[in-house]
Amino acid sequence: MLKILKHLIFWLCMIGTLFSVVYFFVAEIPLYIKLLGGAILLYLAYDLITESRERKRKEALDA
């Protein structure tokens, strides 16, 4: 389940980045920056959550 969620979020970020790049060439720069920044923040938040869960699992196994 976690692997599926990770892939889903990764591909949503990729699609969002692709749309933001396309939008960059046809419209204003500020929205492109917002969308790209949002995609990066979403990915970083997901990565932080998964690392936290893995750390908790390792601590539980060590105890």
PDB file of C-alpha atoms in Angstrom:
ATOM      1  CA  MET A   1       0.000   0.000   0.000  1.00  0.00           C
ATOM      2  CA  LEU A   2       2.800   2.402   0.903  1.00  0.00           C
ATOM      3  CA  LYS A   3       4.583   1.685  -2.378  1.00  0.00           C
ATOM      4  CA  ILE A   4       1.389   2.399  -4.327  1.00  0.00           C
ATOM      5  CA  LEU A   5       0.869   5.669  -2.456  1.00  0.00           C
ATOM      6  CA  LYS A   6       4.467   6.700  -3.070  1.00  0.00           C
ATOM      7  CA  HIS A   7       4.153   6.029  -6.800  1.00  0.00           C
ATOM      8  CA  LEU A   8       0.798   7.807  -6.957  1.00  0.00           C
ATOM      9  CA  ILE A   9       2.142  10.945  -5.306  1.00  0.00           C
ATOM     10  CA  PHE A  10       5.276  10.828  -7.479  1.00  0.00           C
ATOM     11  CA  TRP A  11       3.260  10.647 -10.697  1.00  0.00           C
ATOM     12  CA  LEU A  12       0.846  13.359  -9.542  1.00  0.00           C
ATOM     13  CA  CYS A  13       3.858  15.615  -8.909  1.00  0.00           C
ATOM     14  CA  MET A  14       5.266  14.748 -12.328  1.00  0.00           C
ATOM     15  CA  ILE A  15       1.956  15.509 -14.049  1.00  0.00           C
ATOM     16  CA  GLY A  16       1.646  18.760 -12.114  1.00  0.00           C
ATOM     17  CA  THR A  17       5.166  19.750 -13.102  1.00  0.00           C
ATOM     18  CA  LEU A  18       4.477  18.919 -16.741  1.00  0.00           C
ATOM     19  CA  PHE A  19       1.330  21.042 -16.747  1.00  0.00           C
ATOM     20  CA  SER A  20       3.174  23.887 -15.045  1.00  0.00           C
ATOM     21  CA  VAL A  21       5.933  23.797 -17.649  1.00  0.00           C
ATOM     22  CA  VAL A  22       3.368  23.853 -20.455  1.00  0.00           C
ATOM     23  CA  TYR A  23       1.525  26.690 -18.730  1.00  0.00           C
ATOM     24  CA  PHE A  24       4.813  28.595 -18.396  1.00  0.00           C
ATOM     25  CA  PHE A  25       5.147  28.803 -22.156  1.00  0.00           C
ATOM     26  CA  VAL A  26       1.581  29.998 -22.754  1.00  0.00           C
ATOM     27  CA  ALA A  27       0.875  32.257 -19.770  1.00  0.00           C
ATOM     28  CA  GLU A  28       2.331  34.055 -16.770  1.00  0.00           C
ATOM     29  CA  ILE A  29       5.380  33.007 -14.789  1.00  0.00           C
ATOM     30  CA  PRO A  30       3.981  33.450 -11.233  1.00  0.00           C
ATOM     31  CA  LEU A  31       1.430  30.633 -11.573  1.00  0.00           C
ATOM     32  CA  TYR A  32       4.118  28.361 -12.993  1.00  0.00           C
ATOM     33  CA  ILE A  33       6.275  29.035  -9.962  1.00  0.00           C
ATOM     34  CA  LYS A  34       3.347  28.406  -7.627  1.00  0.00           C
ATOM     35  CA  LEU A  35       2.453  25.077  -9.248  1.00  0.00           C
ATOM     36  CA  LEU A  36       6.021  23.868  -9.400  1.00  0.00           C
ATOM     37  CA  GLY A  37       6.639  24.942  -5.811  1.00  0.00           C
ATOM     38  CA  GLY A  38       3.445  23.200  -4.715  1.00  0.00           C
ATOM     39  CA  ALA A  39       4.469  19.964  -6.414  1.00  0.00           C
ATOM     40  CA  ILE A  40       7.906  20.070  -4.795  1.00  0.00           C
ATOM     41  CA  LEU A  41       6.437  20.817  -1.360  1.00  0.00           C
ATOM     42  CA  LEU A  42       3.957  17.965  -1.732  1.00  0.00           C
ATOM     43  CA  TYR A  43       6.745  15.551  -2.575  1.00  0.00           C
ATOM     44  CA  LEU A  44       8.943  16.764   0.287  1.00  0.00           C
ATOM     45  CA  ALA A  45       6.075  16.488   2.765  1.00  0.00           C
ATOM     46  CA  TYR A  46       5.392  12.935   1.623  1.00  0.00           C
ATOM     47  CA  ASP A  47       9.079  12.048   1.900  1.00  0.00           C
ATOM     48  CA  LEU A  48       9.233  13.493   5.418  1.00  0.00           C
ATOM     49  CA  ILE A  49       6.188  11.474   6.517  1.00  0.00           C
ATOM     50  CA  THR A  50       7.570   8.210   5.105  1.00  0.00           C
ATOM     51  CA  GLU A  51      10.984   8.749   6.704  1.00  0.00           C
ATOM     52  CA  SER A  52       9.306   9.410  10.038  1.00  0.00           C
ATOM     53  CA  ARG A  53       7.322   6.177   9.758  1.00  0.00           C
ATOM     54  CA  GLU A  54      10.422   4.174   8.829  1.00  0.00           C
ATOM     55  CA  ARG A  55      12.347   5.639  11.762  1.00  0.00           C
ATOM     56  CA  LYS A  56       9.521   4.712  14.150  1.00  0.00           C
ATOM     57  CA  ARG A  57       9.481   1.152  12.779  1.00  0.00           C
ATOM     58  CA  LYS A  58      13.239   0.814  13.244  1.00  0.00           C
ATOM     59  CA  GLU A  59      13.015   2.108  16.819  1.00  0.00           C
ATOM     60  CA  ALA A  60      10.209  -0.324  17.561  1.00  0.00           C
ATOM     61  CA  LEU A  61      12.230  -3.233  16.174  1.00  0.00           C
ATOM     62  CA  ASP A  62      15.341  -2.225  18.141  1.00  0.00           C
ATOM     63  CA  ALA A  63      13.404  -2.005  21.413  1.00  0.00           C
TER      64      ALA A  63
END
